Coordinates of C-alpha atoms in Angstrom, one line a residue:
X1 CA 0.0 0.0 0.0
X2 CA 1.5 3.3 -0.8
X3 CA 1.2 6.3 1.7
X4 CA -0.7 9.1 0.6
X5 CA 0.3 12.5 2.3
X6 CA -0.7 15.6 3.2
X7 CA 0.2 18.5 1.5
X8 CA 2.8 20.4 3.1
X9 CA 1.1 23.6 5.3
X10 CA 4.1 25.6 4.6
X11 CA 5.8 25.0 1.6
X12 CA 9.1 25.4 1.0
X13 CA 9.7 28.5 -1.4
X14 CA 13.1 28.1 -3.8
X15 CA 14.6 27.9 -6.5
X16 CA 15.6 23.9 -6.5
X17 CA 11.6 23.3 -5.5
X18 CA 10.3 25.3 -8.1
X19 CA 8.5 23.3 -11.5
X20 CA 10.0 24.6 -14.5
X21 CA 8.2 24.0 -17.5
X22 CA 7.3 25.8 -20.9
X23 CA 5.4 28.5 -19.3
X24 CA 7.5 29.7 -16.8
X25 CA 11.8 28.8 -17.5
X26 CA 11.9 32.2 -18.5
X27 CA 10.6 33.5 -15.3
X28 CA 13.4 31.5 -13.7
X29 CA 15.8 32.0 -15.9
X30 CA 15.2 36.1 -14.8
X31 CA 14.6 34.9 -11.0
X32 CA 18.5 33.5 -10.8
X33 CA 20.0 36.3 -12.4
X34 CA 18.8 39.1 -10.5
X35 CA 20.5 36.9 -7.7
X36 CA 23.3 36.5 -9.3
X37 CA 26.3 39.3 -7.9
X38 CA 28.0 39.7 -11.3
X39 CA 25.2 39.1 -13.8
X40 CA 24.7 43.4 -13.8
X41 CA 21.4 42.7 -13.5
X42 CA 18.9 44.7 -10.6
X43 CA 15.2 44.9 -11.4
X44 CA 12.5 42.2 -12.3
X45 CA 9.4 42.3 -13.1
X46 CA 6.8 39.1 -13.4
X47 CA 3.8 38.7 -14.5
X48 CA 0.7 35.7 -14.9
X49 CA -2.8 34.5 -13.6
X50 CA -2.9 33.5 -10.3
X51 CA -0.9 30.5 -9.1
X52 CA 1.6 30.4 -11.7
X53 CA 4.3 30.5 -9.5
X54 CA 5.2 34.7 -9.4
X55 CA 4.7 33.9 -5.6
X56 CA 6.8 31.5 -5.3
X57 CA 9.8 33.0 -7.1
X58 CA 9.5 36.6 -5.1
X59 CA 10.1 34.4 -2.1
X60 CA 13.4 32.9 -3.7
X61 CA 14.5 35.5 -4.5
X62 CA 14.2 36.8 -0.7
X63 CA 15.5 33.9 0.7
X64 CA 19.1 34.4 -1.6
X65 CA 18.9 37.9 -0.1
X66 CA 17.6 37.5 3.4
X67 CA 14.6 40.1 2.3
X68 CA 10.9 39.7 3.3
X69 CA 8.1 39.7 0.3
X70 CA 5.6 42.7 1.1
X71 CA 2.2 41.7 -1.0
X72 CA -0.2 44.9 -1.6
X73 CA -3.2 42.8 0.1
X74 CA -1.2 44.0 3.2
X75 CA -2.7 47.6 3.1
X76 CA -6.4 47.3 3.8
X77 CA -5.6 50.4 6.0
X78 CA -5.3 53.1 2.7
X79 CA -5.0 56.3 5.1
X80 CA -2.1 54.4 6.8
X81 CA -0.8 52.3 3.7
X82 CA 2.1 54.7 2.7
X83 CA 3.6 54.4 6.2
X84 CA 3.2 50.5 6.4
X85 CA 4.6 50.6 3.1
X86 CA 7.4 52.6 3.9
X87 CA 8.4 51.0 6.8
X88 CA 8.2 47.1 5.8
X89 CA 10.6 48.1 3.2
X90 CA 13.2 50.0 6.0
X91 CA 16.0 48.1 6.3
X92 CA 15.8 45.2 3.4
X93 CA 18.1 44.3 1.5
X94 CA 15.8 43.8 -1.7
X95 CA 12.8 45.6 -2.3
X96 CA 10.0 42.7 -3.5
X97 CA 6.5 43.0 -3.8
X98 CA 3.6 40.7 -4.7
X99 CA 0.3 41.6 -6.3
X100 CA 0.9 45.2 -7.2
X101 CA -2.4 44.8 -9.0
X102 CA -4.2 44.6 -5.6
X103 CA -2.3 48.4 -4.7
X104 CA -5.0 50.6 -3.7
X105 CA -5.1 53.7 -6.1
X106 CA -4.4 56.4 -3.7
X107 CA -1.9 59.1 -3.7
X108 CA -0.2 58.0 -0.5
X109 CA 0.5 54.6 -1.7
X110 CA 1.6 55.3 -5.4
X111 CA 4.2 58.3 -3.9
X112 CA 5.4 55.8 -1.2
X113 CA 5.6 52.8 -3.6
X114 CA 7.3 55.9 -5.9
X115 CA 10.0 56.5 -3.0
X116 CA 10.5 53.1 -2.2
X117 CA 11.6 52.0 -5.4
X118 CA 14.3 55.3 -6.1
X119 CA 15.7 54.4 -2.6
X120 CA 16.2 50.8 -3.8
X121 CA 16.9 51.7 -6.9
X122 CA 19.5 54.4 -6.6
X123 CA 21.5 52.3 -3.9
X124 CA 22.3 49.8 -6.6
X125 CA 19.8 47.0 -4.4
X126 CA 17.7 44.4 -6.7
X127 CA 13.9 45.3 -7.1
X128 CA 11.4 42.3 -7.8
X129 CA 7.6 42.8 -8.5
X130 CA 5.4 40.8 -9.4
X131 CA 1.3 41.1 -10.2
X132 CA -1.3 39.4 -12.7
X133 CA -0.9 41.8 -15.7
X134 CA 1.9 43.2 -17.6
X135 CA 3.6 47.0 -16.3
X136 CA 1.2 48.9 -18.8
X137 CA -2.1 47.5 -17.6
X138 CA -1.0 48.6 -14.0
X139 CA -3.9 51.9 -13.9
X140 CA -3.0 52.0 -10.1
X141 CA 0.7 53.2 -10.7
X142 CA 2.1 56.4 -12.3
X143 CA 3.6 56.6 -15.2
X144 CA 6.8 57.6 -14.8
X145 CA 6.9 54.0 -12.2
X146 CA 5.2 52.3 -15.2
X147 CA 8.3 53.2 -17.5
X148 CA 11.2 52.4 -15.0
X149 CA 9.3 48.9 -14.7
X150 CA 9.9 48.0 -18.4
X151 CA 13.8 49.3 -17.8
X152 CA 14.9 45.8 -16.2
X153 CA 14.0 42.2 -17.1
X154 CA 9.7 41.3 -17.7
X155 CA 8.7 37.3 -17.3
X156 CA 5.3 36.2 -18.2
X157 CA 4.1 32.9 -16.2
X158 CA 1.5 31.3 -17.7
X159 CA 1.3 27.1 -16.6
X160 CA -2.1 26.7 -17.7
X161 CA -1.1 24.2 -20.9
X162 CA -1.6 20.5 -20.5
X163 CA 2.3 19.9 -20.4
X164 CA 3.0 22.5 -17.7
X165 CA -0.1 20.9 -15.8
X166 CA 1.2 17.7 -16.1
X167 CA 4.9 18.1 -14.7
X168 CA 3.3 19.9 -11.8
X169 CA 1.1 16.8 -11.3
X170 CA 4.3 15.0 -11.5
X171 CA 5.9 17.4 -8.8
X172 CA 3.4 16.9 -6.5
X173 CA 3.4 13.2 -6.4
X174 CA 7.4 13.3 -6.3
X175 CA 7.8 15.6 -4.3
X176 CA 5.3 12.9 -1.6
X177 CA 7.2 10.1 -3.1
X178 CA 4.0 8.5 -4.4
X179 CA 3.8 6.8 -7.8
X180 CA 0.8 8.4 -9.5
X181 CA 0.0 5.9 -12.6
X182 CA 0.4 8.0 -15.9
X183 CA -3.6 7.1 -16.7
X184 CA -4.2 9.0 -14.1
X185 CA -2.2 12.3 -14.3
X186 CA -3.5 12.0 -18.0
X187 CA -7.4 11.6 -17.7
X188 CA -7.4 14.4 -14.3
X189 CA -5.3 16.8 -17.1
X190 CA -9.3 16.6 -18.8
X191 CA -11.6 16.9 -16.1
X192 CA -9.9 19.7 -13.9
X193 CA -10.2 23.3 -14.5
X194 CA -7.0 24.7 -15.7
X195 CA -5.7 27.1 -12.6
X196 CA -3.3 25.9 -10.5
X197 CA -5.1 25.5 -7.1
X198 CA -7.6 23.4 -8.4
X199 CA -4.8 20.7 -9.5
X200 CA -3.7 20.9 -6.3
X201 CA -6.5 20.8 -4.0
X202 CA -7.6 17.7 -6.1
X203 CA -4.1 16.2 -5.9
X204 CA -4.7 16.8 -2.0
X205 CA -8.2 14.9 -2.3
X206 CA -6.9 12.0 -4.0
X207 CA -4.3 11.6 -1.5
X208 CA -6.3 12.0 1.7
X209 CA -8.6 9.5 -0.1
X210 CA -6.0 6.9 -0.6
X211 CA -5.5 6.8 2.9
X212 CA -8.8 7.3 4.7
X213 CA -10.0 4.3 2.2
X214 CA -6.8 1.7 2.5
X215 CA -6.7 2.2 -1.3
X216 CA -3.8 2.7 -4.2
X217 CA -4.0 5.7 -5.9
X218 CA -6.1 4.0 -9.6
X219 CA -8.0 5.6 -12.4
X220 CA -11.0 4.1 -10.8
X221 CA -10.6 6.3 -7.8
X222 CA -9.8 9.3 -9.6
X223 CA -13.2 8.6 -11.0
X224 CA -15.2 8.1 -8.4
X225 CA -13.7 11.2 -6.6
X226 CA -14.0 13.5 -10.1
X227 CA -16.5 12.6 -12.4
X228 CA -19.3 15.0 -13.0
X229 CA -22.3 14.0 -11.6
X230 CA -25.4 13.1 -13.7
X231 CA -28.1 15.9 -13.7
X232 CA -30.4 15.1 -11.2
X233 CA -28.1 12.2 -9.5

């Protein structure tokens, strides 16, 4: 009987535990370098639908600098946001933010976002960024921020293709050190929708289904646990 296992509550954010496929070796490629003391290179900027991994390389990136990630759902305070802003950046030694598309559009923010990034910037310190739409479609920034953005290296993550999908699946079971049959992995690449968190809440269904029920991990599972249900049924 093989063990199936929880998946992890924390997961360990880096570079050797990230999935590189089609739709995102670019955005790794980028990730290392700005890392990287003699590659010359200090601002990134990366951009994809939700769960495409843009998390998950800001937080490399901080853990080869010792920085923190700030994400923008931080500032539900927008009187107070510049300040917060301000002040989680103090003292890093790499200014990175997540979901810059979630920035609340207010003067305050976009001047202290504004300052934040010249500090960096100026001092010759790397800059990562990351949000769901490319620098231009940002309507929350200035500008003049817009412009600098396009200045340094741009990724686009996008692991929504059934070969990316399927060397995630492949992560996930790895990673667990389960052997998920290839029938499988194959017939959940049709029935799932295509964003990342579903695959992996229903990776985390099959698993916790394998072991409550005694059972291997089979197509005939897989089916009972994701197969639509007949109208009316």
């Amino acid at each position: 009987m093989q063990p199936a296992l929880h998946l992890p509550v924390s997961p360990r954010y880096d570079f050797t535990s990230f999935v590189s496929c089609d739709g995102n070796a670019t955005a790794l490629e980028f990730s290392r370098r700005l890392t990287e003391p003699c590659s010359g290179e200090q601002l990134l900027y990366l951009y994809g639908p939700s769960g495409c991994g843009k998390t998950h390389l800001l937080h490399a990136v901080g853990h080869r600098f010792g920085a923190q990630v700030i994400s923008c759902n931080e500032f539900t305070d927008r009187a107070a946001g510049g300040e917060h802003l301000l002040h989680r950046s103090d003292h890093q030694p790499a200014l990175l933010v997540d979901d810059l598309h979630d920035l609340p559009d207010t003067p305050a923010l976009r001047q202290a976002l504004w300052e934040a990034f010249n500090r960096f910037h100026s001092a010759g310190l790397p800059i990562a960024l990351a949000a769901h739409v490319p620098p231009r479609e940002l309507c929350n920034l200035d500008d003049h921020l817009i412009s600098r953005l396009l200045w340094g290296l741009v990724a686009r993550l996008d692991v929504r293709d059934d070969n990316s999908r399927r060397m995630l699946i492949a992560k996930l079971a790895a990673d667990r050190q389960i052997l998920l049959p290839d029938e499988v992995a194959s017939w959940l690449l049709t029935v799932l929708p295509r964003d990342v968190g579903s695959l992996m809440n229903a990776c985390e269904t099959l698993y916790r289904a394998a072991l409550e029920q005694q059972r291997r991990i089979t197509l005939r599972l897989a089916r009972e646990l994701f197969s639509p249900q007949p109208f009316g049924g």
